[in-house]
C-alpha positions as a Python dict, from the first residue, in 0.01 Angstrom:
ca = {
    (1, 'X'): (0, 0, 0),
    (2, 'X'): (-161, -338, -61),
    (3, 'X'): (-448, -474, 156),
    (4, 'X'): (-475, -849, 140),
    (5, 'X'): (-837, -1042, 222),
    (6, 'X'): (-815, -1398, 249),
    (7, 'X'): (-1071, -1644, 266),
    (8, 'X'): (-1203, -1970, 182),
    (9, 'X'): (-1115, -2169, 510),
    (10, 'X'): (-1343, -2353, 688),
    (11, 'X'): (-1364, -2703, 854),
    (12, 'X'): (-1330, -3042, 647),
    (13, 'X'): (-1291, -3418, 693),
    (14, 'X'): (-944, -3532, 603),
    (15, 'X'): (-899, -3626, 231),
    (16, 'X'): (-1107, -3314, 158),
    (17, 'X'): (-1048, -2991, -16),
    (18, 'X'): (-1078, -2648, 2),
    (19, 'X'): (-1001, -2324, -200),
    (20, 'X'): (-806, -2077, -83),
    (21, 'X'): (-869, -1681, -177),
    (22, 'X'): (-643, -1391, -111),
    (23, 'X'): (-783, -1089, -305),
    (24, 'X'): (-547, -784, -303),
    (25, 'X'): (-667, -391, -344),
    (26, 'X'): (-436, -142, -561),
    (27, 'X'): (-354, -145, -946),
    (28, 'X'): (3, -298, -932),
    (29, 'X'): (-122, -646, -833),
    (30, 'X'): (101, -813, -1153),
    (31, 'X'): (404, -673, -1028),
    (32, 'X'): (339, -867, -694),
    (33, 'X'): (536, -1188, -571),
    (34, 'X'): (242, -1345, -386),
    (35, 'X'): (302, -1639, -160),
    (36, 'X'): (88, -1855, 115),
    (37, 'X'): (212, -1935, 421),
    (38, 'X'): (64, -2142, 744),
    (39, 'X'): (104, -2172, 1095),
    (40, 'X'): (-68, -2404, 1327),
    (41, 'X'): (-89, -2394, 1682),
    (42, 'X'): (226, -2384, 1863),
    (43, 'X'): (430, -2394, 1582),
    (44, 'X'): (666, -2116, 1357),
    (45, 'X'): (486, -2001, 1083),
    (46, 'X'): (590, -2180, 762),
    (47, 'X'): (594, -2122, 378),
    (48, 'X'): (369, -2352, 192),
    (49, 'X'): (375, -2219, -134),
    (50, 'X'): (472, -1908, -376),
    (51, 'X'): (419, -1775, -703),
    (52, 'X'): (621, -1525, -978),
    (53, 'X'): (414, -1215, -1093),
    (54, 'X'): (339, -1400, -1391),
    (55, 'X'): (248, -1731, -1257),
    (56, 'X'): (512, -1889, -1436),
    (57, 'X'): (747, -2006, -1119),
    (58, 'X'): (588, -2180, -805),
    (59, 'X'): (738, -2323, -548),
    (60, 'X'): (541, -2588, -273),
    (61, 'X'): (708, -2698, 45),
    (62, 'X'): (771, -3058, 43),
    (63, 'X'): (459, -3141, 248),
    (64, 'X'): (192, -3042, -7),
    (65, 'X'): (403, -3142, -315),
    (66, 'X'): (102, -3310, -570),
    (67, 'X'): (-186, -3172, -331),
    (68, 'X'): (-199, -2762, -346),
    (69, 'X'): (-170, -2611, -648),
    (70, 'X'): (-141, -2186, -598),
    (71, 'X'): (-271, -2012, -963),
    (72, 'X'): (-326, -1640, -990),
    (73, 'X'): (-526, -1434, -1181),
    (74, 'X'): (-387, -1068, -1218),
    (75, 'X'): (-686, -938, -1336),
    (76, 'X'): (-889, -996, -1069),
    (77, 'X'): (-585, -941, -857),
    (78, 'X'): (-600, -1287, -641),
    (79, 'X'): (-416, -1533, -580),
    (80, 'X'): (-571, -1911, -474),
    (81, 'X'): (-401, -2236, -278),
    (82, 'X'): (-606, -2543, -407),
    (83, 'X'): (-567, -2768, -119),
    (84, 'X'): (-682, -3135, -211),
    (85, 'X'): (-632, -3428, -9),
    (86, 'X'): (-612, -3236, 287),
    (87, 'X'): (-490, -3413, 601),
    (88, 'X'): (-521, -3325, 986),
    (89, 'X'): (-153, -3215, 984),
    (90, 'X'): (-235, -2918, 740),
    (91, 'X'): (-496, -2778, 996),
    (92, 'X'): (-358, -2432, 1071),
    (93, 'X'): (-416, -2041, 977),
    (94, 'X'): (-316, -1987, 611),
    (95, 'X'): (-197, -1634, 567),
    (96, 'X'): (-136, -1510, 230),
    (97, 'X'): (170, -1248, 172),
    (98, 'X'): (271, -980, -102),
    (99, 'X'): (597, -802, -214),
    (100, 'X'): (643, -560, -489),
    (101, 'X'): (937, -698, -716),
    (102, 'X'): (1140, -593, -1043),
    (103, 'X'): (1153, -899, -1196),
    (104, 'X'): (975, -1259, -1277),
    (105, 'X'): (1143, -1392, -883),
    (106, 'X'): (989, -1658, -598),
    (107, 'X'): (987, -1540, -275),
    (108, 'X'): (1006, -1802, 4),
    (109, 'X'): (1085, -1631, 326),
    (110, 'X'): (852, -1450, 534),
    (111, 'X'): (1116, -1201, 565),
    (112, 'X'): (1086, -1136, 224),
    (113, 'X'): (755, -1029, 198),
    (114, 'X'): (606, -669, 322),
    (115, 'X'): (238, -727, 315),
    (116, 'X'): (22, -952, 485),
    (117, 'X'): (-334, -1080, 531),
    (118, 'X'): (-546, -1151, 841),
    (119, 'X'): (-518, -1494, 797),
    (120, 'X'): (-777, -1764, 690),
    (121, 'X'): (-823, -2073, 979),
    (122, 'X'): (-840, -2457, 788),
    (123, 'X'): (-915, -2717, 1023),
    (124, 'X'): (-901, -3062, 872),
    (125, 'X'): (-1055, -3375, 1082),
    (126, 'X'): (-980, -3716, 1097),
}
C-alpha cells in the first residue's frame, strides 16, 4: 500500500512558476512508476507528465513541453513537477499517481495507476 501526498499548489500570475511535490510512503518507492495528472473544472482528468522508476524516461503532454519538468528523488520518496511559464489554462487540480512496476517503464494512462493522491489546486490568473 502506498500513500501519496501532494503539496506546492497555489495561486500564481501568468508567467509565474510553481513546484509541486508528491511524497510517497513505503520502502519501495524506487520500484514505482509515477505520474502527474490534472483536472480542470468541467473537463476530464488528463495526463500531464510521467517518469519511470529510474528517472531516465519521462513523458510530457504537448501543452506543457518546454515549460514543465518532472523529476524524482528516490532517497526522499518524492516526485516533483516544476512548472514554469504558467498559463491560465494550466489551472486545475493536480494529482500524482503511482504504480508498482517490474521494469523501467512509463505509464501515461490514468487506468494504469493504482494509487492516487488527494490533489493540490493550481490556479493561474491572467
